[in-house]
Amino acid sequence: MSTGKNAACIGAALVILSVLLASGAPAQEYRNSTEHFEALKRAAQGSTKLTWDKLPDWTGVWTRAPGIGLKFDPAQPSLQQTTAQLAPEFARKHKEKLERVAKGIEWDPISNCIPPGYPRWLTEPFLREFALRPEQTLLINEMVNDIRRIYTDGRGHTPEDEAYPLWNGDSIGFWDGDSLVVHTTQLMGGQYQRSQPDYTDHVETVERWRKVNDNIIEAEVTIYDPPSLVKPWRVVQRYARVTTPGIRIRSWVCEENANNEVFQTKEGATEHVLPGPGAGPIMKNKTDK
Amino acid sequence: MTRQSTLKIAVAAGVLVGLGVTASAHHSGAMFDPEKTITLKGVVKEFEYTNPHSWLWVTVTNDDKTMTDWGFEAEGPSTLFRAGIKKGDLKPGDKVTVTGRPMRDGRPAAAWVNVIKEDGRVLQPRAAPVTTTAPVTPAPTTPPGGI
């Protein structure tokens, strides 16, 4: 091989290497979410320092792209078929859950009005808004007025001795050009969605949020949860711009009506208390007891 | 439950086209039977326009002249409003025909599928509550390398 060809080959290899470094290597090559996040940060040369005038424009009202229903991964073939590679125990639990649901036996933890928590947050219904500031980004979902706060001011995670599990975890991030890269830890266990697998309180994620075009905001998410996942689970969530004229995001409080009080039966099903018409606010009823 | 032939209760096996299952944000809809529908005529007693679910209470006169209050559950106000259903659209005393998916345990309640008012107006809680930019390009099945 001539010297010129050698130089061309080396040049091509360097280009490929630089592309890989810039985009980060595939998630499964990282041992954990921290290693993944730190590699992306190095590839972004720390971060892009954004000022108010340089922030991307994510204004508007958004909702999860229609037609996905309760599927956690929009790419999964059906509600029952997950794309997660589950550890045997969690695969068995998921299969049992689906068998119970088929018989009408289902209990959703949020029936008691606890928040859905993250990463389930990614799939919850209704409207979304993304509020960008140089030092933090608020990812807002209408249901239960659910806000994720992503610090982009360079701070690290809450120290271990001060940390405790949170519904939406502890999120830090940085801007890589127009993309927001987020690392979330210190989460609670839960389920990805109804009829979807469970995750444990070891779950951590790395996300890359970006505006694909004027009408789509996309989050590429890699989920790390070694107890439940054989390998990290990578999914792409998309949110579509809502074009309904004059639409407003509304306050969404879960406990407003005694007729919405449900309980879990001995066999694990969901049942209404159902006091009937005139029951009034649920808190009034509780006080009266 | 009292027999209600004059009320034209129609319990049909199978899922009717266009009658979606309740997209419940708060609890599983498994207490309702997705394979059955029930249609009742009655008079609005109360419309609870609340989160996480709204409840429409309809008083139904049974064959034996006794009355039963039936509850129909739907989504909360934000979803109903976006489907064109306002708080004042269903007032006490309004005559309505309601279709729903009944509870499995036989109690007088159902998931609200649609309401037909006396003037013929149809109220469907899940009638395209919002419009989005369409068509939405499906998310890629395999994410591009290295997020």
Short mmCIF file of C-alpha atoms in Angstrom, two decimals:
data_model
loop_
_atom_site.label_atom_id
_atom_site.label_comp_id
_atom_site.label_asym_id
_atom_site.label_seq_id
_atom_site.Cartn_x
_atom_site.Cartn_y
_atom_site.Cartn_z
CA MET A 1 0.00 0.00 0.00
CA SER A 2 1.37 3.40 -0.93
CA THR A 3 2.04 6.07 1.63
CA GLY A 4 -0.78 8.13 0.13
CA LYS A 5 -3.26 5.26 0.51
CA ASN A 6 -2.07 4.66 4.08
CA ALA A 7 -2.68 8.27 4.90
CA ALA A 8 -6.13 8.11 3.34
CA CYS A 9 -7.00 4.99 5.36
CA ILE A 10 -5.76 6.54 8.58
CA GLY A 11 -7.71 9.68 7.78
CA ALA A 12 -10.89 7.70 7.17
CA ALA A 13 -10.39 5.77 10.40
CA LEU A 14 -9.96 9.01 12.32
CA VAL A 15 -13.15 10.39 10.78
CA ILE A 16 -15.08 7.27 11.80
CA LEU A 17 -13.56 7.40 15.29
CA SER A 18 -14.42 11.06 15.69
CA VAL A 19 -18.02 10.38 14.61
CA LEU A 20 -18.30 7.57 17.13
CA LEU A 21 -16.84 9.71 19.87
CA ALA A 22 -19.12 12.60 19.00
CA SER A 23 -22.25 10.51 19.08
CA GLY A 24 -21.14 8.22 21.87
CA ALA A 25 -20.75 4.49 21.54
CA PRO A 26 -23.81 2.20 21.67
CA ALA A 27 -25.32 2.15 25.14
CA GLN A 28 -24.75 -1.52 25.76
CA GLU A 29 -21.01 -0.89 25.77
CA TYR A 30 -21.27 1.09 28.97
CA ARG A 31 -21.24 -0.65 32.31
CA ASN A 32 -23.77 1.69 33.84
CA SER A 33 -25.65 4.93 33.29
CA THR A 34 -22.99 7.09 34.93
CA GLU A 35 -20.29 5.82 32.61
CA HIS A 36 -22.62 6.40 29.68
CA PHE A 37 -23.50 9.95 30.73
CA GLU A 38 -19.90 10.91 31.43
CA ALA A 39 -18.80 9.57 28.03
CA LEU A 40 -21.43 11.70 26.31
CA LYS A 41 -20.31 14.72 28.29
CA ARG A 42 -16.70 14.17 27.29
CA ALA A 43 -17.77 13.77 23.65
CA ALA A 44 -19.62 17.08 23.93
CA GLN A 45 -16.47 18.65 25.34
CA GLY A 46 -18.23 19.40 28.61
CA SER A 47 -21.34 21.06 27.32
CA THR A 48 -22.65 23.93 25.25
CA LYS A 49 -23.09 26.97 27.49
CA LEU A 50 -26.47 28.36 26.55
CA THR A 51 -27.64 31.88 27.19
CA TRP A 52 -31.24 33.04 27.01
CA ASP A 53 -30.90 34.12 23.40
CA LYS A 54 -29.30 30.82 22.35
CA LEU A 55 -31.84 28.43 23.90
CA PRO A 56 -33.65 26.19 21.40
CA ASP A 57 -37.29 27.06 20.80
CA TRP A 58 -39.43 24.26 22.29
CA THR A 59 -42.41 26.50 22.95
CA GLY A 60 -45.89 25.15 22.38
CA VAL A 61 -48.07 22.37 23.75
CA TRP A 62 -47.13 18.78 23.05
CA THR A 63 -48.57 15.33 23.58
CA ARG A 64 -47.34 11.81 23.19
CA ALA A 65 -47.59 10.89 19.52
CA PRO A 66 -51.07 9.47 18.86
CA GLY A 67 -51.78 5.79 18.38
CA ILE A 68 -49.24 4.40 20.83
CA GLY A 69 -51.64 3.79 23.69
CA LEU A 70 -50.05 2.29 26.78
CA LYS A 71 -47.06 0.74 25.00
CA PHE A 72 -43.89 1.90 26.73
CA ASP A 73 -41.81 1.40 23.61
CA PRO A 74 -43.65 2.85 20.61
CA ALA A 75 -41.78 0.32 18.46
CA GLN A 76 -43.07 -2.76 20.29
CA PRO A 77 -45.48 -4.81 18.16
CA SER A 78 -48.30 -4.89 20.71
CA LEU A 79 -49.13 -3.88 24.26
CA GLN A 80 -48.32 -7.39 25.40
CA GLN A 81 -44.99 -7.74 23.59
CA THR A 82 -42.21 -5.80 25.27
CA THR A 83 -38.91 -5.03 23.59
CA ALA A 84 -37.13 -5.09 26.95
CA GLN A 85 -34.77 -8.00 27.53
CA LEU A 86 -36.00 -8.95 30.96
CA ALA A 87 -34.21 -10.98 33.59
CA PRO A 88 -35.95 -14.36 34.05
CA GLU A 89 -37.74 -13.41 37.28
CA PHE A 90 -39.10 -10.19 35.75
CA ALA A 91 -40.07 -11.95 32.52
CA ARG A 92 -42.07 -14.41 34.61
CA LYS A 93 -43.71 -11.60 36.59
CA HIS A 94 -44.60 -9.78 33.38
CA LYS A 95 -46.15 -12.93 31.90
CA GLU A 96 -48.20 -13.44 35.05
CA LYS A 97 -49.31 -9.81 34.97
CA LEU A 98 -50.56 -10.17 31.40
CA GLU A 99 -52.41 -13.37 32.29
CA ARG A 100 -54.17 -11.59 35.16
CA VAL A 101 -55.06 -8.60 32.99
CA ALA A 102 -56.59 -10.95 30.41
CA LYS A 103 -58.91 -12.11 33.19
CA GLY A 104 -59.81 -8.57 34.16
CA ILE A 105 -57.57 -8.62 37.24
CA GLU A 106 -55.43 -5.51 37.32
CA TRP A 107 -54.27 -3.02 39.90
CA ASP A 108 -52.38 0.13 39.01
CA PRO A 109 -50.41 1.65 41.91
CA ILE A 110 -51.44 5.15 40.83
CA SER A 111 -55.08 4.26 41.61
CA ASN A 112 -54.41 5.65 45.08
CA CYS A 113 -53.34 8.93 43.49
CA ILE A 114 -49.62 8.52 43.94
CA PRO A 115 -47.65 9.95 41.02
CA PRO A 116 -46.76 7.67 38.10
CA GLY A 117 -43.05 8.38 38.57
CA TYR A 118 -40.29 8.31 36.00
CA PRO A 119 -39.54 6.56 33.60
CA ARG A 120 -43.26 5.79 33.37
CA TRP A 121 -43.70 9.58 33.13
CA LEU A 122 -42.56 9.32 29.52
CA THR A 123 -45.77 7.51 28.57
CA GLU A 124 -48.46 9.28 30.59
CA PRO A 125 -51.39 10.88 28.77
CA PHE A 126 -52.54 14.46 28.18
CA LEU A 127 -50.52 17.56 27.46
CA ARG A 128 -46.88 18.49 27.87
CA GLU A 129 -44.83 21.64 27.98
CA PHE A 130 -41.07 22.10 27.99
CA ALA A 131 -39.73 25.19 29.75
CA LEU A 132 -36.11 25.89 28.89
CA ARG A 133 -33.81 28.12 30.91
CA PRO A 134 -30.03 28.34 30.76
CA GLU A 135 -29.57 26.78 34.19
CA GLN A 136 -32.43 24.26 34.19
CA THR A 137 -35.15 22.74 32.05
CA LEU A 138 -38.62 21.84 33.29
CA LEU A 139 -40.30 18.91 31.58
CA ILE A 140 -43.97 19.24 32.46
CA ASN A 141 -46.83 16.78 32.03
CA GLU A 142 -50.41 17.82 32.69
CA MET A 143 -51.45 14.66 34.50
CA VAL A 144 -51.06 15.22 38.27
CA ASN A 145 -49.18 18.45 37.43
CA ASP A 146 -46.07 16.33 37.04
CA ILE A 147 -42.79 18.21 36.64
CA ARG A 148 -39.30 16.89 36.05
CA ARG A 149 -36.52 19.37 36.82
CA ILE A 150 -33.26 18.98 34.90
CA TYR A 151 -30.37 21.04 36.27
CA THR A 152 -27.98 22.23 33.57
CA ASP A 153 -25.90 24.59 35.69
CA GLY A 154 -23.04 22.16 36.04
CA ARG A 155 -23.98 20.75 39.44
CA GLY A 156 -23.64 17.04 40.13
CA HIS A 157 -26.19 14.66 41.58
CA THR A 158 -27.40 14.94 45.17
CA PRO A 159 -24.64 13.35 47.27
CA GLU A 160 -25.19 9.75 48.33
CA ASP A 161 -25.59 10.59 52.02
CA GLU A 162 -28.28 13.18 51.23
CA ALA A 163 -30.12 11.15 48.61
CA TYR A 164 -33.40 9.33 48.98
CA PRO A 165 -35.75 7.82 46.37
CA LEU A 166 -37.87 10.33 44.48
CA TRP A 167 -40.80 9.78 42.11
CA ASN A 168 -39.01 11.54 39.27
CA GLY A 169 -35.49 11.02 40.58
CA ASP A 170 -32.56 13.39 40.60
CA SER A 171 -31.77 14.74 37.14
CA ILE A 172 -28.76 16.62 35.88
CA GLY A 173 -27.94 17.42 32.30
CA PHE A 174 -26.03 19.44 29.77
CA TRP A 175 -26.61 20.86 26.33
CA ASP A 176 -24.82 19.27 23.41
CA GLY A 177 -25.61 21.78 20.70
CA ASP A 178 -29.42 21.74 20.45
CA SER A 179 -29.74 18.43 22.32
CA LEU A 180 -30.39 18.14 26.03
CA VAL A 181 -28.58 15.16 27.56
CA VAL A 182 -30.01 14.05 30.91
CA HIS A 183 -28.87 11.64 33.60
CA THR A 184 -31.47 10.53 36.13
CA THR A 185 -30.80 8.53 39.29
CA GLN A 186 -32.32 8.06 42.80
CA LEU A 187 -35.64 6.76 41.52
CA MET A 188 -38.37 4.59 42.98
CA GLY A 189 -39.42 1.26 41.56
CA GLY A 190 -42.62 0.98 39.55
CA GLN A 191 -44.08 -0.25 36.30
CA TYR A 192 -43.35 1.22 32.88
CA GLN A 193 -47.09 1.41 32.24
CA ARG A 194 -50.13 -0.83 32.63
CA SER A 195 -49.50 -4.27 31.14
CA GLN A 196 -45.83 -3.34 30.85
CA PRO A 197 -42.91 -4.78 32.86
CA ASP A 198 -41.82 -3.57 36.28
CA TYR A 199 -38.63 -1.73 37.15
CA THR A 200 -36.78 -1.58 40.45
CA ASP A 201 -35.43 1.27 42.55
CA HIS A 202 -32.04 0.62 40.92
CA VAL A 203 -33.34 2.09 37.68
CA GLU A 204 -31.31 4.90 36.10
CA THR A 205 -31.52 6.49 32.67
CA VAL A 206 -29.65 8.53 30.11
CA GLU A 207 -31.77 10.61 27.73
CA ARG A 208 -31.09 12.78 24.73
CA TRP A 209 -33.91 15.23 24.01
CA ARG A 210 -34.02 17.17 20.77
CA LYS A 211 -36.46 18.89 18.48
CA VAL A 212 -36.53 16.82 15.32
CA ASN A 213 -38.56 19.37 13.41
CA ASP A 214 -41.18 22.02 14.16
CA ASN A 215 -43.74 19.34 15.02
CA ILE A 216 -41.79 16.62 16.84
CA ILE A 217 -39.73 16.55 20.01
CA GLU A 218 -37.92 13.29 20.54
CA ALA A 219 -36.34 11.62 23.55
CA GLU A 220 -33.92 8.76 23.01
CA VAL A 221 -33.83 6.93 26.32
CA THR A 222 -31.49 4.26 27.60
CA ILE A 223 -32.68 2.53 30.74
CA TYR A 224 -30.32 0.79 33.13
CA ASP A 225 -31.84 -1.50 35.73
CA PRO A 226 -29.57 -4.51 36.26
CA PRO A 227 -31.98 -6.44 38.52
CA SER A 228 -34.73 -6.44 35.90
CA LEU A 229 -32.95 -5.96 32.57
CA VAL A 230 -30.43 -8.33 31.01
CA LYS A 231 -29.12 -5.39 28.99
CA PRO A 232 -29.94 -1.68 28.87
CA TRP A 233 -33.29 -0.95 27.18
CA ARG A 234 -33.20 1.72 24.50
CA VAL A 235 -36.43 3.32 23.34
CA VAL A 236 -37.40 6.41 21.38
CA GLN A 237 -40.31 8.49 22.63
CA ARG A 238 -41.87 11.16 20.46
CA TYR A 239 -44.13 14.04 21.34
CA ALA A 240 -46.23 15.81 18.71
CA ARG A 241 -47.15 19.47 18.65
CA VAL A 242 -50.77 20.06 19.62
CA THR A 243 -52.49 22.32 17.12
CA THR A 244 -55.87 22.72 18.81
CA PRO A 245 -56.47 26.48 18.74
CA GLY A 246 -56.31 28.20 22.11
CA ILE A 247 -55.58 25.03 24.06
CA ARG A 248 -54.47 25.44 27.70
CA ILE A 249 -52.78 23.05 30.09
CA ARG A 250 -55.01 22.66 33.14
CA SER A 251 -54.39 21.92 36.78
CA TRP A 252 -54.91 18.18 37.27
CA VAL A 253 -55.47 17.12 40.87
CA CYS A 254 -56.12 13.46 41.48
CA GLU A 255 -58.33 13.47 44.57
CA GLU A 256 -61.38 15.56 43.79
CA ASN A 257 -64.29 13.20 43.93
CA ALA A 258 -65.29 10.41 46.30
CA ASN A 259 -66.67 8.46 43.38
CA ASN A 260 -63.15 8.04 42.07
CA GLU A 261 -61.99 6.15 45.15
CA VAL A 262 -61.00 2.61 44.27
CA PHE A 263 -59.51 -0.28 46.25
CA GLN A 264 -57.60 -3.44 45.52
CA THR A 265 -59.51 -6.67 46.02
CA LYS A 266 -57.97 -9.74 47.64
CA GLU A 267 -57.38 -11.28 44.24
CA GLY A 268 -55.65 -8.10 43.02
CA ALA A 269 -58.40 -6.55 40.95
CA THR A 270 -59.52 -2.91 40.96
CA GLU A 271 -62.90 -2.08 42.43
CA HIS A 272 -64.83 1.14 42.91
CA VAL A 273 -66.04 2.28 46.30
CA LEU A 274 -68.74 4.19 44.40
CA PRO A 275 -70.72 6.08 47.05
CA GLY A 276 -73.07 7.39 44.37
CA PRO A 277 -74.43 10.80 43.36
CA GLY A 278 -73.91 13.66 45.76
CA ALA A 279 -70.85 12.11 47.39
CA GLY A 280 -68.98 15.38 47.04
CA PRO A 281 -65.29 16.06 47.45
CA ILE A 282 -63.32 13.07 48.63
CA MET A 283 -61.58 14.98 51.45
CA LYS A 284 -64.94 15.98 52.92
CA ASN A 285 -65.94 12.34 53.03
CA LYS A 286 -62.75 11.35 54.80
CA THR A 287 -63.26 14.04 57.41
CA ASP A 288 -66.78 12.88 58.02
CA LYS A 289 -65.71 9.33 58.83
CA MET B 1 -80.87 -5.50 39.38
CA THR B 2 -84.46 -4.81 38.44
CA ARG B 3 -85.51 -5.90 34.97
CA GLN B 4 -85.76 -2.85 32.74
CA SER B 5 -87.18 -3.88 29.39
CA THR B 6 -88.97 -0.59 28.81
CA LEU B 7 -85.67 1.15 29.19
CA LYS B 8 -84.31 -0.75 26.26
CA ILE B 9 -81.21 -1.98 27.92
CA ALA B 10 -79.08 -3.46 25.22
CA VAL B 11 -76.24 -5.65 26.32
CA ALA B 12 -74.34 -6.70 23.26
CA ALA B 13 -71.53 -9.17 23.08
CA GLY B 14 -68.45 -8.04 21.24
CA VAL B 15 -66.76 -4.70 20.86
CA LEU B 16 -68.73 -2.21 18.84
CA VAL B 17 -66.91 -0.29 16.19
CA GLY B 18 -66.09 3.18 17.31
CA LEU B 19 -66.77 2.58 20.99
CA GLY B 20 -63.37 2.83 22.57
CA VAL B 21 -62.42 1.42 25.93
CA THR B 22 -61.99 4.02 28.62
CA ALA B 23 -58.48 5.42 28.50
CA SER B 24 -58.25 5.67 32.24
CA ALA B 25 -55.45 7.85 33.52
CA HIS B 26 -56.02 7.03 37.16
CA HIS B 27 -57.02 3.41 37.51
CA SER B 28 -57.32 0.28 35.46
CA GLY B 29 -60.55 -0.03 33.52
CA ALA B 30 -60.65 -3.74 34.26
CA MET B 31 -63.74 -3.38 36.49
CA PHE B 32 -65.71 -2.59 33.34
CA ASP B 33 -66.50 -5.34 30.86
CA PRO B 34 -65.02 -4.37 27.47
CA GLU B 35 -67.06 -7.10 25.78
CA LYS B 36 -70.44 -5.64 26.74
CA THR B 37 -72.30 -2.43 26.12
CA ILE B 38 -75.37 -1.14 27.85
CA THR B 39 -77.72 1.60 26.68
CA LEU B 40 -80.11 3.33 29.08
CA LYS B 41 -82.60 6.16 28.88
CA GLY B 42 -83.00 8.40 31.86
CA VAL B 43 -82.80 11.83 33.41
CA VAL B 44 -79.59 13.56 34.48
CA LYS B 45 -79.33 13.78 38.26
CA GLU B 46 -75.83 15.20 38.58
CA PHE B 47 -72.78 15.82 36.41
CA GLU B 48 -69.59 15.67 38.47
CA TYR B 49 -67.03 17.47 36.31
CA THR B 50 -63.98 16.39 38.31
CA ASN B 51 -60.51 14.86 38.18
CA PRO B 52 -59.29 12.25 37.78
CA HIS B 53 -62.63 11.12 36.37
CA SER B 54 -65.94 12.76 35.73
CA TRP B 55 -69.16 11.01 36.70
CA LEU B 56 -72.51 11.47 35.04
CA TRP B 57 -75.40 10.29 37.25
CA VAL B 58 -78.59 9.38 35.45
CA THR B 59 -81.83 8.36 37.16
CA VAL B 60 -83.44 5.48 35.36
CA THR B 61 -87.02 4.35 35.93
CA ASN B 62 -87.26 0.58 36.10
CA ASP B 63 -90.13 -1.60 34.89
CA ASP B 64 -91.59 -1.81 38.37
CA LYS B 65 -91.55 2.01 38.62
CA THR B 66 -88.68 1.99 41.09
CA MET B 67 -85.73 4.21 40.22
CA THR B 68 -82.03 3.51 40.02
CA ASP B 69 -79.20 6.02 39.86
CA TRP B 70 -76.69 4.88 37.26
CA GLY B 71 -73.16 6.28 37.21
CA PHE B 72 -71.15 6.72 34.02
CA GLU B 73 -67.43 7.32 34.36
CA ALA B 74 -65.37 9.34 31.90
CA GLU B 75 -62.10 11.26 31.89
CA GLY B 76 -61.52 14.46 33.80
CA PRO B 77 -62.62 17.96 32.79
CA SER B 78 -59.60 18.80 30.65
CA THR B 79 -60.20 15.83 28.38
CA LEU B 80 -63.97 16.35 28.29
CA PHE B 81 -63.56 20.03 27.49
CA ARG B 82 -61.23 19.20 24.62
CA ALA B 83 -63.84 16.72 23.35
CA GLY B 84 -66.37 19.53 23.31
CA ILE B 85 -68.18 18.58 26.52
CA LYS B 86 -68.63 21.52 28.87
CA LYS B 87 -69.81 21.47 32.45
CA GLY B 88 -73.13 23.07 31.52
CA ASP B 89 -73.91 20.62 28.74
CA LEU B 90 -75.60 18.14 31.08
CA LYS B 91 -77.96 19.72 33.58
CA PRO B 92 -80.17 18.05 36.17
CA GLY B 93 -83.43 17.14 34.51
CA ASP B 94 -81.99 16.71 30.99
CA LYS B 95 -83.30 13.62 29.23
CA VAL B 96 -80.47 11.49 27.86
CA THR B 97 -79.68 8.14 26.32
CA VAL B 98 -76.38 6.81 27.60
CA THR B 99 -74.22 4.00 26.28
CA GLY B 100 -71.45 2.50 28.38
CA ARG B 101 -69.50 -0.58 29.27
CA PRO B 102 -71.07 -2.02 32.43
CA MET B 103 -69.29 -3.06 35.59
CA ARG B 104 -68.48 -6.73 35.81
CA ASP B 105 -69.99 -7.02 39.29
CA GLY B 106 -73.45 -5.87 38.19
CA ARG B 107 -73.59 -2.63 40.16
CA PRO B 108 -75.34 0.22 38.32
CA ALA B 109 -72.32 1.93 36.80
CA ALA B 110 -70.45 1.85 33.51
CA ALA B 111 -67.64 3.42 31.55
CA TRP B 112 -69.20 6.27 29.60
CA VAL B 113 -69.00 5.67 25.84
CA ASN B 114 -71.46 8.24 24.57
CA VAL B 115 -74.45 10.31 25.57
CA ILE B 116 -77.22 11.34 23.19
CA LYS B 117 -79.13 14.39 24.29
CA GLU B 118 -82.77 15.06 23.50
CA ASP B 119 -81.78 17.42 20.68
CA GLY B 120 -79.69 14.67 19.10
CA ARG B 121 -76.30 16.00 20.14
CA VAL B 122 -73.82 13.20 20.85
CA LEU B 123 -71.26 13.64 23.64
CA GLN B 124 -68.24 11.34 23.35
CA PRO B 125 -65.50 11.84 25.93
CA ARG B 126 -62.79 10.49 23.69
CA ALA B 127 -63.80 12.21 20.47
CA ALA B 128 -60.41 13.44 19.27
CA PRO B 129 -59.68 15.53 22.37
CA VAL B 130 -56.78 17.32 20.73
CA THR B 131 -55.44 17.73 17.25
CA THR B 132 -51.80 17.21 16.52
CA THR B 133 -49.55 17.75 13.61
CA ALA B 134 -50.27 14.86 11.31
CA PRO B 135 -49.02 12.58 10.05
CA VAL B 136 -46.65 11.84 12.89
CA THR B 137 -43.60 10.02 11.65
CA PRO B 138 -43.32 6.77 13.59
CA ALA B 139 -40.44 6.59 16.00
CA PRO B 140 -37.55 4.58 14.58
CA THR B 141 -37.52 0.96 15.68
CA THR B 142 -33.81 1.10 16.35
CA PRO B 143 -32.44 4.27 17.84
CA PRO B 144 -29.46 5.74 16.05
CA GLY B 145 -26.21 4.74 17.74
CA GLY B 146 -25.11 6.49 20.87
CA ILE B 147 -27.62 8.76 22.40
#
